[in-house]
mmCIF file of C-alpha atoms in Angstrom:
data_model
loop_
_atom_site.group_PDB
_atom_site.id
_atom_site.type_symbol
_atom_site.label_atom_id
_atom_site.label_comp_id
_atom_site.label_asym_id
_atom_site.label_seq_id
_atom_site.Cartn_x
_atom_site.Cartn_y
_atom_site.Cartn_z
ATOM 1 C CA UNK L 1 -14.524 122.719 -14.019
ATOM 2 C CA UNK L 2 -12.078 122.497 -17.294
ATOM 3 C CA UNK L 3 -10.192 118.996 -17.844
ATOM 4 C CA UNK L 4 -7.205 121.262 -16.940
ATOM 5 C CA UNK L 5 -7.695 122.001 -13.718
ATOM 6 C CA UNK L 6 -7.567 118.216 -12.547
ATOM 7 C CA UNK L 7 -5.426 116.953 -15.158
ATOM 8 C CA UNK L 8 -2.161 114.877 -13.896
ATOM 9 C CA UNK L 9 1.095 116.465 -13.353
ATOM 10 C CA UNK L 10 3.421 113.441 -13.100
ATOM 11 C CA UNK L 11 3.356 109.966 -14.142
ATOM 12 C CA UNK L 12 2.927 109.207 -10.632
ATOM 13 C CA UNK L 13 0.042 110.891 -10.406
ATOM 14 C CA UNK L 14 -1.540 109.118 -13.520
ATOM 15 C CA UNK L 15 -4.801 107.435 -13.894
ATOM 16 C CA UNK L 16 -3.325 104.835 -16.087
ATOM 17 C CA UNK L 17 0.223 104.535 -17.129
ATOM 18 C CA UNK L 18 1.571 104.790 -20.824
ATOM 19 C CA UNK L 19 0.255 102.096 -23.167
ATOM 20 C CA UNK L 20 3.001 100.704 -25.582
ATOM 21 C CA UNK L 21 1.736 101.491 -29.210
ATOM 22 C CA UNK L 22 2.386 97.605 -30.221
ATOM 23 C CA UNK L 23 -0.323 96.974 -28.099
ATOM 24 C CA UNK L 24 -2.597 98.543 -30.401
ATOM 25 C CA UNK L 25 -1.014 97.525 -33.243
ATOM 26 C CA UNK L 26 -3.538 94.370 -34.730
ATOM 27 C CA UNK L 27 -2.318 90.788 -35.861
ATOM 28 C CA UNK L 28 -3.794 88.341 -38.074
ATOM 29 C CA UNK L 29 -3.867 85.173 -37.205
ATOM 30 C CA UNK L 30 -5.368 81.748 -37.985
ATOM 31 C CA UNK L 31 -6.664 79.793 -35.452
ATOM 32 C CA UNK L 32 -7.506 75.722 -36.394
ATOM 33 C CA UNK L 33 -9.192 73.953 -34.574
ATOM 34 C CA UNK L 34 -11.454 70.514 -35.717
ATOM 35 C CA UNK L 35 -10.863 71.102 -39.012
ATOM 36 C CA UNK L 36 -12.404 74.850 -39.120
ATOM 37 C CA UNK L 37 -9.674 77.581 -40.016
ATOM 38 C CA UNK L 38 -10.720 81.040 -38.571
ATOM 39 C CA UNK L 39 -8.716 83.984 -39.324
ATOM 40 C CA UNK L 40 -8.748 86.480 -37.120
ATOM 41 C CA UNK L 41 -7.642 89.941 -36.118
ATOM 42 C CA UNK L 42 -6.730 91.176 -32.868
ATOM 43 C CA UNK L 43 -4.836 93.809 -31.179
ATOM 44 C CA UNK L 44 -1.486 91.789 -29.914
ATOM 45 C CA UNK L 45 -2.926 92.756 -25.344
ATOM 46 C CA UNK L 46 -5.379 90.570 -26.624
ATOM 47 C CA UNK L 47 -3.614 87.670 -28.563
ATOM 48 C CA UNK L 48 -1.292 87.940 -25.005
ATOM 49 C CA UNK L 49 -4.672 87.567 -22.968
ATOM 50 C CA UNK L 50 -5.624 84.458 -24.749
ATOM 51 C CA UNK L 51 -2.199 82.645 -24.996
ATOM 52 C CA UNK L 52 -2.464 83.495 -21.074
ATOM 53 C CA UNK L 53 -5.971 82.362 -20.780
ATOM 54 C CA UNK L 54 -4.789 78.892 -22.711
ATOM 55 C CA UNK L 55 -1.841 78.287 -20.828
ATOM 56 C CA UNK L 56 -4.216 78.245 -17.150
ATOM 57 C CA UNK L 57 -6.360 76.265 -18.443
ATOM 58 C CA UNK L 58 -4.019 73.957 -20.347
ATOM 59 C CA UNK L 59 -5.393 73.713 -23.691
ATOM 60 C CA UNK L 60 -4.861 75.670 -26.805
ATOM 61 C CA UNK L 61 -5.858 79.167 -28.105
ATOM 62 C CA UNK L 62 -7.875 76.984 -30.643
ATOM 63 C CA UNK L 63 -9.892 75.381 -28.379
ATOM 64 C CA UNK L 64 -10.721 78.457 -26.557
ATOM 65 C CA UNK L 65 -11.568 80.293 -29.724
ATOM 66 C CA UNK L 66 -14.044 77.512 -30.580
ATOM 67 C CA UNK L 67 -15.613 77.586 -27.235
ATOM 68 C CA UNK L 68 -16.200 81.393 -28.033
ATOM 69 C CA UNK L 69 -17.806 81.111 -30.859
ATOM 70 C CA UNK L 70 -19.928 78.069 -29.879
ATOM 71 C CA UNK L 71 -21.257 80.201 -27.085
ATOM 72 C CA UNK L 72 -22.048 83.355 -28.802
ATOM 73 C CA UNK L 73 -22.412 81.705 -32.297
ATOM 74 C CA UNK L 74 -26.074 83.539 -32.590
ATOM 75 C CA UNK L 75 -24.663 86.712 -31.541
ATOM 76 C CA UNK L 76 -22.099 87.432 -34.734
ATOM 77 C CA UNK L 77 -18.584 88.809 -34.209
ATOM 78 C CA UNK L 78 -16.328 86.714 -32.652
ATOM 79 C CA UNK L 79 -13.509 89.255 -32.006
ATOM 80 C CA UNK L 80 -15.798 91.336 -30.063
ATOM 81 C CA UNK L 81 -16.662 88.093 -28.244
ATOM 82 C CA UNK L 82 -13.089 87.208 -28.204
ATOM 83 C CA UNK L 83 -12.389 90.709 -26.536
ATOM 84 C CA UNK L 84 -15.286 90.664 -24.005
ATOM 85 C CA UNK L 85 -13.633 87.165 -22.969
ATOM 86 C CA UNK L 86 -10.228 88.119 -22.355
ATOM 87 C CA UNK L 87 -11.070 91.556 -20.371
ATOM 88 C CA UNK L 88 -13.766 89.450 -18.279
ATOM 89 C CA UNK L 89 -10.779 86.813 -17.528
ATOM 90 C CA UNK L 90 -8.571 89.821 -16.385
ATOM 91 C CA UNK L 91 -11.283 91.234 -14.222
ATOM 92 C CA UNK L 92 -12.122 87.934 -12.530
ATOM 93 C CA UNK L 93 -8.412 87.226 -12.163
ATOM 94 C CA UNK L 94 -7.831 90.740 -10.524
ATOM 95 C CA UNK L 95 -10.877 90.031 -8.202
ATOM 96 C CA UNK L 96 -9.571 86.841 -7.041
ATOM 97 C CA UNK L 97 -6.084 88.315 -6.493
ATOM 98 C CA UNK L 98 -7.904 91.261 -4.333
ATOM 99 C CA UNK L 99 -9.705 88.765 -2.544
ATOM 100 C CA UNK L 100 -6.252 87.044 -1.529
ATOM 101 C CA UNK L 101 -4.574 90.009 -0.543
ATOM 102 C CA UNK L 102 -7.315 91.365 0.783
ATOM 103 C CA UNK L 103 -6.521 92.225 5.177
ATOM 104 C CA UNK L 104 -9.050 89.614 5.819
ATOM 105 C CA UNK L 105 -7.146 87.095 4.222
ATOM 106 C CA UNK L 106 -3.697 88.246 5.028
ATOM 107 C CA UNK L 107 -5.308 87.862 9.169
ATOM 108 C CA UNK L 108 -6.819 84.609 8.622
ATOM 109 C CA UNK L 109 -2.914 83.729 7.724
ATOM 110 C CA UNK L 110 -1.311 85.095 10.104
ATOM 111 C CA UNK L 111 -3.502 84.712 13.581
#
């Protein structure tokens, strides 16, 4: 079976939907936290995801960059642990909002 013969006709029928190219595009930033300056460079979904990931917690991107790195400090690159944090939030977030929509939930509610 070619690629072609299931490949999506309209947006609707999409697997994902278009990704903006300034989501792509990668920022440098520098990130301070106790006195250690880290500069770093991430695609901008990502600097989003942490800002995001700061504000639930209520602390700063800083912080949460240091606790990165303290935890996989033996492990080496600290965007790709940066990265695996972020899309790890989003999955656990999505799970818990799945859980609260879920028809169980919605019945426990309502009967």
């Amino acid at each position: 079976m070619s690629d072609n013969a299931i490949s999506p006709r309209t947006l609707k029928d999409r697997l994902l939907l278009p990704l903006p190219t300034e989501d792509f595009e990668l920022e440098f930033r520098v990130v301070a936290r106790g006195g250690v300056r880290r500069g770093i460079r991430l695609e901008r979904a990502f600097w989003v995801s942490l800002k995001q990931m700061a504000e639930s917690r209520k602390c700063t991107i800083g912080m949460l960059v240091d606790e990165i790195a303290e935890s996989h400090a033996e492990k080496g690159n600290l965007t790709s642990a940066i990265r695996v944090a972020c899309i790890r939030e989003s999955g656990n977030e999505n799970l818990n909002l799945r859980k609260l929509a879920s028809i169980t939930t919605v019945n426990a509610i309502l009967l």
